[in-house]
Short mmCIF file of C-alpha atoms and ligand atoms in Angstrom, two decimals:
data_model
loop_
_atom_site.label_atom_id
_atom_site.label_comp_id
_atom_site.label_asym_id
_atom_site.label_seq_id
_atom_site.Cartn_x
_atom_site.Cartn_y
_atom_site.Cartn_z
CA MET A 775 -59.56 28.67 11.59
CA GLU A 776 -62.54 26.83 13.01
CA ALA A 777 -60.30 24.26 14.68
CA ILE A 778 -58.26 26.84 16.54
CA ASN A 779 -61.07 29.33 17.11
CA ALA A 780 -64.07 27.32 18.27
CA SER A 781 -64.56 26.71 21.97
CA ILE A 782 -67.91 24.95 21.85
CA ASP A 783 -66.38 21.53 22.50
CA PHE A 784 -65.54 22.64 26.03
CA ASP A 785 -67.55 25.76 26.79
CA LYS A 786 -70.81 23.88 26.30
CA ARG A 787 -70.32 23.16 29.98
CA LEU A 788 -71.36 26.77 30.56
CA ALA A 789 -74.77 26.29 28.91
CA GLN A 790 -76.79 26.54 32.08
CA GLN A 791 -74.92 29.64 33.27
CA ASP A 792 -75.16 31.20 29.82
CA ILE A 793 -78.91 30.79 29.77
CA GLU A 794 -79.29 32.01 33.33
CA GLY A 795 -77.28 35.13 32.43
CA SER A 796 -79.34 35.71 29.30
CA ARG A 797 -82.59 35.39 31.19
CA ALA A 798 -81.48 37.97 33.73
CA HIS A 799 -80.33 40.24 30.92
CA ALA A 800 -83.59 39.94 28.97
CA ALA A 801 -85.71 40.62 32.05
CA MET A 802 -83.64 43.73 32.74
CA LEU A 803 -83.91 44.93 29.12
CA ALA A 804 -87.71 44.74 29.44
CA ALA A 805 -87.81 46.36 32.89
CA THR A 806 -85.81 49.32 31.59
CA GLY A 807 -87.94 49.61 28.44
CA ILE A 808 -85.08 48.73 26.11
CA ILE A 809 -87.09 45.83 24.67
CA THR A 810 -90.82 45.11 24.96
CA ASP A 811 -92.28 42.81 27.58
CA LYS A 812 -93.61 40.69 24.74
CA ASP A 813 -90.16 40.17 23.26
CA ALA A 814 -88.70 39.48 26.70
CA GLU A 815 -91.36 36.88 27.32
CA ALA A 816 -90.66 35.18 23.99
CA ILE A 817 -86.94 35.18 24.82
CA ARG A 818 -87.59 33.79 28.29
CA GLU A 819 -89.76 30.94 27.00
CA GLY A 820 -87.36 30.22 24.18
CA LEU A 821 -84.35 30.06 26.50
CA LEU A 822 -86.17 27.57 28.70
CA THR A 823 -86.77 25.40 25.65
CA VAL A 824 -83.10 25.64 24.68
CA LEU A 825 -82.08 24.70 28.22
CA SER A 826 -84.31 21.65 28.27
CA GLU A 827 -82.99 20.58 24.87
CA ILE A 828 -79.43 20.85 26.14
CA GLU A 829 -80.18 19.09 29.41
CA SER A 830 -81.94 16.23 27.68
CA GLY A 831 -79.12 15.85 25.17
CA ASN A 832 -81.28 16.91 22.22
CA PHE A 833 -79.24 19.90 21.20
CA ALA A 834 -77.07 19.90 18.09
CA PHE A 835 -73.97 21.91 19.01
CA SER A 836 -72.35 23.43 15.98
CA LYS A 837 -68.65 24.14 15.68
CA SER A 838 -69.22 26.74 13.03
CA LEU A 839 -71.16 28.74 15.61
CA GLU A 840 -67.93 28.90 17.59
CA ASP A 841 -69.02 28.99 21.21
CA ILE A 842 -71.84 28.37 23.67
CA HIS A 843 -73.08 31.95 23.43
CA MET A 844 -73.64 31.82 19.66
CA ASN A 845 -74.98 28.28 19.78
CA VAL A 846 -77.66 29.25 22.28
CA GLU A 847 -78.55 32.45 20.48
CA ALA A 848 -78.79 30.75 17.08
CA ARG A 849 -81.11 28.08 18.43
CA LEU A 850 -83.18 30.73 20.20
CA LYS A 851 -83.61 32.44 16.83
CA GLU A 852 -84.89 29.20 15.31
CA ILE A 853 -87.41 28.83 18.12
CA VAL A 854 -88.70 32.38 18.68
CA GLY A 855 -87.62 34.27 15.57
CA GLU A 856 -87.09 38.02 15.57
CA PRO A 857 -87.07 38.72 19.34
CA ALA A 858 -83.97 36.53 19.68
CA GLY A 859 -82.05 39.16 17.77
CA ARG A 860 -82.83 41.72 20.49
CA LEU A 861 -81.28 39.71 23.32
CA HIS A 862 -77.76 40.84 22.54
CA THR A 863 -78.68 44.54 22.91
CA ALA A 864 -76.40 46.31 25.40
CA ARG A 865 -74.10 43.37 25.94
CA SER A 866 -71.21 41.60 24.25
CA ARG A 867 -69.78 38.14 24.40
CA ASN A 868 -67.00 39.71 26.43
CA ASP A 869 -69.17 40.47 29.43
CA GLN A 870 -71.31 37.43 28.68
CA VAL A 871 -68.44 34.97 28.99
CA ALA A 872 -67.15 36.79 32.07
CA VAL A 873 -70.51 36.36 33.74
CA ASP A 874 -70.99 32.74 32.67
CA PHE A 875 -67.59 31.69 33.87
CA ARG A 876 -67.90 33.51 37.18
CA LEU A 877 -71.18 31.78 37.83
CA TRP A 878 -69.58 28.44 37.03
CA VAL A 879 -66.53 29.00 39.24
CA ARG A 880 -68.76 30.30 42.04
CA ASP A 881 -70.76 27.06 41.91
CA GLN A 882 -67.52 25.11 42.07
CA CYS A 883 -66.45 26.97 45.20
CA ASP A 884 -69.67 25.78 46.80
CA ALA A 885 -69.22 22.22 45.57
CA VAL A 886 -65.63 22.07 46.83
CA ASP A 887 -66.74 23.46 50.17
CA GLY A 888 -69.24 20.64 50.58
CA ALA A 889 -66.66 18.04 49.57
CA ILE A 890 -64.07 19.37 52.01
CA ASP A 891 -66.68 19.35 54.75
CA ALA A 892 -67.26 15.62 54.18
CA LEU A 893 -63.53 14.89 54.25
CA MET A 894 -63.07 16.86 57.45
CA LYS A 895 -65.85 14.87 59.05
CA ALA A 896 -64.26 11.60 57.97
CA LEU A 897 -60.94 12.70 59.50
CA LEU A 898 -62.73 13.73 62.64
CA GLY A 899 -64.24 10.24 62.86
CA GLN A 900 -60.76 8.74 62.68
CA ALA A 901 -59.45 11.22 65.23
CA GLU A 902 -62.21 10.39 67.65
CA ALA A 903 -61.72 6.64 67.37
CA GLY A 904 -58.01 6.93 68.15
CA ALA A 905 -57.72 10.16 70.11
CA ASP A 906 -55.19 8.61 72.51
CA TRP A 907 -53.55 6.01 70.30
CA VAL A 908 -49.81 6.54 70.31
CA MET A 909 -47.86 6.69 67.08
CA PRO A 910 -44.48 8.06 66.09
CA GLY A 911 -44.31 11.72 65.16
CA PHE A 912 -41.72 12.36 62.46
CA THR A 913 -39.38 15.10 61.42
CA HIS A 914 -37.20 14.39 58.38
CA LEU A 915 -39.26 11.15 58.23
CA GLN A 916 -37.16 10.04 61.22
CA VAL A 917 -38.94 9.11 64.43
CA ALA A 918 -38.95 12.26 66.52
CA GLN A 919 -41.40 12.15 69.44
CA PRO A 920 -44.48 10.09 70.20
CA VAL A 921 -47.73 11.74 69.14
CA THR A 922 -51.34 10.66 69.10
CA TRP A 923 -53.26 9.37 66.10
CA GLY A 924 -56.05 11.82 66.81
CA HIS A 925 -53.57 14.69 66.78
CA HIS A 926 -52.20 13.61 63.41
CA MET A 927 -55.68 13.35 61.89
CA LEU A 928 -56.59 16.78 63.22
CA ALA A 929 -53.52 18.29 61.57
CA TYR A 930 -55.21 17.60 58.24
CA VAL A 931 -58.49 18.97 59.52
CA GLU A 932 -56.68 22.26 60.18
CA MET A 933 -55.18 22.31 56.68
CA LEU A 934 -58.50 21.55 55.04
CA ASN A 935 -60.18 24.24 57.04
CA ARG A 936 -57.70 26.76 55.70
CA ASP A 937 -58.42 25.47 52.20
CA ARG A 938 -62.07 25.96 52.83
CA SER A 939 -61.60 29.51 53.94
CA ARG A 940 -59.47 30.23 50.87
CA PHE A 941 -62.29 29.08 48.58
CA ALA A 942 -64.81 31.05 50.63
CA ASP A 943 -62.63 34.12 50.45
CA ALA A 944 -62.17 33.81 46.69
CA ARG A 945 -65.90 33.31 46.31
CA LYS A 946 -66.61 36.51 48.20
CA ARG A 947 -64.26 38.49 46.00
CA MET A 948 -65.53 37.03 42.72
CA ASN A 949 -69.16 37.65 43.60
CA GLU A 950 -69.57 40.79 41.49
CA SER A 951 -71.43 40.90 38.21
CA PRO A 952 -69.55 41.92 35.06
CA LEU A 953 -72.78 41.83 33.04
CA GLY A 954 -73.39 45.18 31.38
CA ALA A 955 -69.72 46.00 30.95
CA ALA A 956 -70.58 45.12 27.35
CA ALA A 957 -67.64 44.90 24.93
CA LEU A 958 -65.34 46.88 27.21
CA ALA A 959 -66.60 50.44 27.66
CA GLY A 960 -70.11 49.98 29.03
CA THR A 961 -73.15 50.88 26.97
CA GLY A 962 -75.27 53.87 25.97
CA PHE A 963 -78.48 51.97 26.69
CA PRO A 964 -80.12 52.77 30.05
CA ILE A 965 -79.41 49.34 31.56
CA ASP A 966 -79.79 48.44 35.21
CA ARG A 967 -76.71 46.52 36.24
CA HIS A 968 -77.82 46.31 39.84
CA MET A 969 -80.92 44.46 38.74
CA THR A 970 -79.02 41.80 36.78
CA ALA A 971 -76.45 41.50 39.56
CA GLU A 972 -79.19 40.79 42.04
CA ALA A 973 -81.00 38.35 39.76
CA LEU A 974 -77.78 36.37 39.40
CA ARG A 975 -77.16 36.47 43.17
CA PHE A 976 -74.09 38.66 42.90
CA ASP A 977 -73.39 41.11 45.71
CA ARG A 978 -73.07 44.06 43.32
CA PRO A 979 -72.06 44.94 39.77
CA THR A 980 -68.34 45.35 39.03
CA ALA A 981 -67.25 48.98 39.04
CA ASN A 982 -65.00 49.24 36.00
CA SER A 983 -66.07 47.92 32.62
CA LEU A 984 -62.51 47.57 31.30
CA ASP A 985 -61.49 45.50 34.29
CA SER A 986 -64.71 43.49 34.12
CA THR A 987 -64.05 42.17 30.64
CA SER A 988 -60.34 41.57 31.09
CA ASP A 989 -60.30 40.08 34.58
CA ARG A 990 -59.78 36.38 35.22
CA ASP A 991 -58.59 36.73 38.82
CA PHE A 992 -61.58 34.73 39.99
CA ALA A 993 -60.43 31.74 37.97
CA LEU A 994 -56.85 32.19 39.11
CA GLU A 995 -57.83 32.46 42.75
CA PHE A 996 -59.86 29.29 42.39
CA LEU A 997 -56.86 27.54 40.85
CA ALA A 998 -54.52 28.86 43.53
CA ALA A 999 -56.81 27.65 46.31
CA ALA A 1000 -57.23 24.35 44.45
CA SER A 1001 -53.45 23.99 44.13
CA ILE A 1002 -52.86 24.42 47.83
CA CYS A 1003 -55.69 22.05 48.65
CA ALA A 1004 -54.35 19.46 46.19
CA MET A 1005 -50.90 19.89 47.73
CA HIS A 1006 -52.38 19.08 51.14
CA LEU A 1007 -54.11 16.03 49.72
CA SER A 1008 -50.88 14.89 48.12
CA ARG A 1009 -49.09 15.02 51.45
CA PHE A 1010 -51.72 12.93 53.16
CA ALA A 1011 -51.80 10.57 50.19
CA GLU A 1012 -48.04 10.14 50.47
CA GLU A 1013 -48.38 9.31 54.15
CA LEU A 1014 -51.05 6.74 53.35
CA VAL A 1015 -48.80 5.16 50.73
CA ILE A 1016 -45.99 4.92 53.27
CA TRP A 1017 -48.23 3.85 56.14
CA SER A 1018 -49.85 1.05 54.17
CA SER A 1019 -46.51 -0.43 53.10
CA ALA A 1020 -45.28 -3.73 54.57
CA GLN A 1021 -42.41 -1.84 56.22
CA PHE A 1022 -44.73 0.45 58.17
CA ARG A 1023 -48.08 -1.31 58.49
CA PHE A 1024 -49.63 1.70 60.26
CA VAL A 1025 -52.90 1.40 58.37
CA SER A 1026 -54.71 -1.20 56.41
CA MET A 1027 -56.45 0.27 53.38
CA SER A 1028 -59.82 -1.22 52.55
CA ASP A 1029 -60.01 -3.50 49.51
CA GLN A 1030 -62.52 -1.05 48.13
CA TRP A 1031 -59.83 1.60 47.78
CA SER A 1032 -56.92 -0.63 46.78
CA THR A 1033 -56.11 -2.67 43.71
CA GLY A 1034 -54.42 -6.00 43.11
CA SER A 1035 -51.47 -6.65 40.87
CA SER A 1036 -51.94 -8.51 37.59
CA ILE A 1037 -48.86 -10.64 38.30
CA MET A 1038 -48.10 -10.61 42.05
CA PRO A 1039 -51.00 -12.25 43.85
CA GLN A 1040 -50.01 -10.96 47.28
CA LYS A 1041 -50.11 -7.28 46.29
CA LYS A 1042 -52.58 -4.74 47.55
CA ASN A 1043 -51.66 -1.42 46.02
CA PRO A 1044 -52.77 2.01 47.25
CA ASP A 1045 -53.59 3.23 43.73
CA ALA A 1046 -56.20 5.74 44.83
CA ALA A 1047 -53.73 7.35 47.23
CA GLU A 1048 -51.07 7.43 44.54
CA LEU A 1049 -53.43 9.07 42.06
CA ILE A 1050 -54.46 11.66 44.64
CA ARG A 1051 -50.77 12.29 45.25
CA ALA A 1052 -50.38 12.90 41.52
CA LYS A 1053 -53.39 15.17 40.99
CA ILE A 1054 -51.49 18.21 42.24
CA GLY A 1055 -49.50 17.92 38.99
CA ARG A 1056 -52.37 18.81 36.70
CA ILE A 1057 -54.06 21.16 39.17
CA PHE A 1058 -50.98 23.24 39.82
CA GLY A 1059 -50.24 22.88 36.11
CA ALA A 1060 -53.58 24.54 35.36
CA ASN A 1061 -52.71 27.34 37.76
CA VAL A 1062 -49.37 27.95 36.08
CA ALA A 1063 -50.92 27.64 32.62
CA LEU A 1064 -53.58 30.26 33.22
CA MET A 1065 -51.19 32.63 35.01
CA THR A 1066 -48.96 32.35 31.96
CA VAL A 1067 -51.87 32.94 29.57
CA MET A 1068 -52.90 36.09 31.44
CA LYS A 1069 -49.41 37.45 31.94
CA GLY A 1070 -48.69 40.46 29.78
CA LEU A 1071 -52.16 40.63 28.16
CA PRO A 1072 -53.11 44.20 27.36
CA LEU A 1073 -56.55 45.39 28.44
CA THR A 1074 -59.19 44.36 27.77
CA TYR A 1075 -60.43 41.11 26.26
CA SER A 1076 -58.08 39.07 24.10
CA LYS A 1077 -58.92 35.71 22.63
CA ASP A 1078 -56.05 34.25 24.64
CA MET A 1079 -58.50 34.27 27.52
CA GLN A 1080 -60.58 31.54 25.92
CA GLU A 1081 -57.80 29.23 27.13
CA ASP A 1082 -59.01 29.74 30.70
CA LYS A 1083 -61.86 27.25 30.71
CA GLU A 1084 -60.28 23.88 30.03
CA GLN A 1085 -57.70 24.49 32.73
CA VAL A 1086 -60.30 25.39 35.32
CA PHE A 1087 -62.70 22.59 34.31
CA ASP A 1088 -59.96 20.00 34.51
CA ALA A 1089 -58.59 21.29 37.81
CA ALA A 1090 -62.06 21.47 39.38
CA ASP A 1091 -63.06 18.00 38.20
CA ASN A 1092 -59.88 16.44 39.45
CA LEU A 1093 -59.90 18.25 42.76
CA MET A 1094 -63.45 17.07 43.41
CA LEU A 1095 -62.46 13.55 42.46
CA ALA A 1096 -59.39 13.61 44.69
CA ILE A 1097 -61.33 14.90 47.70
CA ALA A 1098 -64.07 12.32 47.21
CA ALA A 1099 -61.58 9.46 46.90
CA MET A 1100 -59.67 10.67 49.93
CA THR A 1101 -62.91 10.78 51.89
CA GLY A 1102 -63.70 7.22 50.87
CA MET A 1103 -60.25 6.03 51.87
CA VAL A 1104 -60.29 7.77 55.23
CA GLU A 1105 -63.74 6.42 56.04
CA THR A 1106 -62.74 2.84 55.27
CA MET A 1107 -59.10 2.57 56.37
CA THR A 1108 -58.17 0.75 59.56
CA PRO A 1109 -55.36 2.16 61.69
CA MET A 1110 -53.30 -0.65 63.25
CA LYS A 1111 -53.12 0.44 66.84
CA ASP A 1112 -50.47 -2.04 68.05
CA ASN A 1113 -48.13 -1.36 65.15
CA LEU A 1114 -48.48 2.37 65.68
CA ARG A 1115 -47.59 2.01 69.33
CA ALA A 1116 -44.63 -0.28 68.69
CA ALA A 1117 -43.25 2.10 66.10
CA ALA A 1118 -43.72 5.02 68.49
CA ALA A 1119 -41.44 3.35 71.02
CA SER A 1120 -38.63 2.84 68.54
CA GLY A 1121 -35.92 5.33 67.64
CA PHE A 1122 -35.43 6.57 71.23
CA SER A 1123 -38.55 8.66 70.76
CA THR A 1124 -38.73 9.64 74.44
CA ALA A 1125 -35.23 11.13 74.54
CA THR A 1126 -36.68 14.65 74.77
CA ASP A 1127 -38.78 13.55 77.74
CA LEU A 1128 -35.62 12.30 79.42
CA ALA A 1129 -33.85 15.60 78.81
CA ASP A 1130 -36.88 17.52 80.10
CA TRP A 1131 -36.88 15.31 83.24
CA LEU A 1132 -33.21 16.19 83.89
CA VAL A 1133 -34.10 19.87 83.61
CA ARG A 1134 -37.12 19.59 85.88
CA GLU A 1135 -35.83 17.20 88.54
CA LEU A 1136 -32.08 17.88 88.60
CA ASN A 1137 -32.26 21.53 87.59
CA LEU A 1138 -29.80 21.00 84.73
CA PRO A 1139 -29.64 23.69 82.08
CA PHE A 1140 -31.41 22.30 78.98
CA ARG A 1141 -28.20 22.28 76.92
CA ASP A 1142 -26.47 20.08 79.54
CA ALA A 1143 -29.50 17.84 79.79
CA HIS A 1144 -29.40 17.49 76.00
CA HIS A 1145 -25.78 16.39 76.25
CA VAL A 1146 -26.44 13.85 79.06
CA THR A 1147 -29.37 12.41 77.13
CA GLY A 1148 -27.19 12.09 74.05
CA ALA A 1149 -24.75 10.00 76.04
CA LEU A 1150 -27.58 7.79 77.36
CA VAL A 1151 -28.94 7.27 73.83
CA ALA A 1152 -25.46 6.32 72.65
CA MET A 1153 -25.22 3.83 75.50
CA ALA A 1154 -28.58 2.29 74.70
CA GLU A 1155 -27.66 2.11 71.03
CA LYS A 1156 -24.43 0.31 71.91
CA LYS A 1157 -26.27 -2.16 74.11
CA GLY A 1158 -28.92 -2.65 71.43
CA CYS A 1159 -31.77 -1.70 73.74
CA ASP A 1160 -34.27 1.12 74.18
CA LEU A 1161 -33.97 3.91 76.74
CA PRO A 1162 -36.38 2.38 79.31
CA ASP A 1163 -34.34 -0.87 79.17
CA LEU A 1164 -31.20 0.78 80.60
CA SER A 1165 -30.64 0.01 84.29
CA LEU A 1166 -30.51 2.77 86.88
CA ALA A 1167 -26.87 1.92 87.50
CA ASP A 1168 -26.09 2.35 83.80
CA MET A 1169 -27.78 5.70 83.83
CA GLN A 1170 -25.98 6.86 86.93
CA CYS A 1171 -22.67 6.17 85.18
CA VAL A 1172 -23.61 8.98 82.83
CA HIS A 1173 -25.08 11.27 85.50
CA GLN A 1174 -24.98 10.47 89.20
CA GLY A 1175 -28.08 12.45 90.10
CA ILE A 1176 -30.48 10.29 88.07
CA THR A 1177 -33.06 8.45 90.21
CA ASP A 1178 -35.55 5.75 89.27
CA GLY A 1179 -38.19 8.44 88.95
CA VAL A 1180 -36.81 8.85 85.42
CA PHE A 1181 -38.48 5.64 84.26
CA GLY A 1182 -41.85 7.30 84.72
CA VAL A 1183 -41.26 9.59 81.76
CA LEU A 1184 -39.71 7.12 79.35
CA THR A 1185 -42.86 5.38 78.14
CA VAL A 1186 -44.60 6.66 75.04
CA GLU A 1187 -47.89 6.98 76.93
CA ALA A 1188 -46.30 9.21 79.58
CA SER A 1189 -44.67 11.22 76.84
CA VAL A 1190 -47.87 12.08 74.99
CA MET A 1191 -49.80 12.61 78.22
CA SER A 1192 -47.27 15.20 79.32
CA ARG A 1193 -47.59 17.34 76.18
CA GLN A 1194 -50.53 19.34 77.39
CA SER A 1195 -49.51 22.72 76.03
CA TYR A 1196 -52.25 24.34 73.95
CA GLY A 1197 -52.28 22.62 70.56
CA GLY A 1198 -50.13 19.80 71.92
CA THR A 1199 -50.48 16.09 71.30
CA SER A 1200 -51.82 15.07 74.73
CA PRO A 1201 -55.12 13.16 74.53
CA VAL A 1202 -56.77 15.80 76.76
CA ARG A 1203 -55.89 18.53 74.31
CA VAL A 1204 -56.82 16.37 71.33
CA ARG A 1205 -60.24 15.61 72.79
CA GLU A 1206 -60.83 19.31 73.34
CA GLN A 1207 -60.01 19.99 69.70
CA ILE A 1208 -62.24 17.16 68.55
CA ALA A 1209 -65.11 18.68 70.53
CA ARG A 1210 -64.41 22.08 69.01
CA TRP A 1211 -64.38 20.69 65.47
CA LYS A 1212 -67.49 18.63 66.01
CA GLU A 1213 -69.30 21.74 67.06
CA ALA A 1214 -67.87 23.78 64.18
CA LEU A 1215 -68.78 21.17 61.56
CA SER A 1216 -72.25 20.36 62.84
N1 LIG B 2657 -65.50 31.94 23.42
C1 LIG B 2657 -65.04 33.19 23.90
C2 LIG B 2657 -64.19 32.98 25.16
O1 LIG B 2657 -64.27 31.95 25.73
C3 LIG B 2657 -66.17 34.08 24.23
C4 LIG B 2657 -65.86 35.53 24.16
C5 LIG B 2657 -65.62 35.89 22.73
N2 LIG B 2657 -65.46 37.28 22.57
C6 LIG B 2657 -64.99 37.80 21.43
N3 LIG B 2657 -64.86 39.06 21.36
N4 LIG B 2657 -64.61 37.02 20.45
O2 LIG B 2657 -63.43 33.82 25.59
#
C-alpha cells in the first residue's frame, strides 16, 4: 500500500509552496480568531525551521507519512508541539495540494517566460547579423524561393512569442486561490479566503469549492503550452540537424554544442539539437498522460490526481533544458553565408520572379506566365544550367516578347529585395521587424 500510495518521493518538490501556503493559512486563522495569535506565531516560527531544514538537506522525509503535507505537519508537531495540530483547521489536503501545485506551476510559467525571452534575444542576434543574407526558402523541403536568413530567424521569434503568450494566458487563468475550499464543500469556520489569496499573490479566491479541489486545468494548460513550445523547438532542432549536415553546410555548430563519435574521428554530431528534437516526445506524452488521468473522473478529488505531479515536473524540467540548450546553440552557431547563397541560387529558385516579370512587363495573365516560365525551366534543366545562364535568344524561342530586362530579376538578391510586402522576406522589411522586436524585448 505504501509503495503505491506515497507521493513523498516526488511531491517533496512542493515543500516550499506547501510551507508558504501553510503560513498564509495560519496567519489567516489567527486574523479571523479561529486560532490564537500565540499558536499562529509558534506555527509560523516552526514552519520556518522546517523550511530551513528542508533547504539545507537536513530533513528526514518519511514514506510512511505519505506526502509532503503530512511530512511537514509531522515535523512541525515535533518542533512546536500542540499548536501544530491546529494548523489543519478549516482546510484539507485536497485544497492544500491544489494550492501548492498551482503555486509551483505559476512559478514555472515565469521561469519559462524568462527562458523564452533569452532564446528570442539569441535569435534576434542571429537575425540582425544576417538580415540580408540570402538562403533558400523551402516548401516540401524542396527549394522554393530565395529568402533571407534574418527572415528565417524571425519566423521562430514569432512562434516563441506565441508560446510566451500562451504561458502568460494560462498563468492569468490559474491565478486563483483554491485554499479554503477545504475537502470539497468549503468550511463552517469563518475563514477569510480573500486574505489568503492575497498573501499568496493570487488575483482572487476560486468561486466554487467543488471545482477548486477537482480542477487540474492549470496543469493541463501548462502542459499544452509546453507541448506546442516543444513542438516549435523540435522543428528548429530538425532544421539545425539538416543544416549542419555535410550535404547542406548552412551552419557550423560550435564544438561546445556538438559531440564527437567514439569510432569515426571526423564526426561532429548535433546531439543537443537531436535531443531537443526528441523532447517533444516526453512533453507531449505528459500532456496526453494527464489528460487521460483526468478524463472521466467524477467530482471532486480522487487519488488518481496524485499522478499529475511527475508528468508536470518532468515536462517542465525538460522544456527548460531544451530552451536553454537551444539558446546556447543559437548563440554559438555560425551561419555559412556563402553556402547559404549558393544553395539559394539552385533549384531555379527565381522562377516565380521570372513569371512575375512576364506579368508586369508583358502583361501576360499569371497562368500563361506560369506556363512560359515552366518551359524556360525545362529548357534550362535540359541544358544543365540555371535560369540566368540562358541566353536572350533561347528565351525568345519560348516567348518572343522577352527582353534583356528579364535578367534583372533572376538573381537571388533581386528576388529577396523585391519581396517588400508587409511580412515579406525583403531586407527592408526584415530590418523593420528586427527593430520592432528589439524594442519589444528590451
Ligand atoms: N498526495 C496527494 C496528492 O498529490 C495529496 C492530496 C491527498 N488528499 C487525500 N484526500 N488523500 O493528490
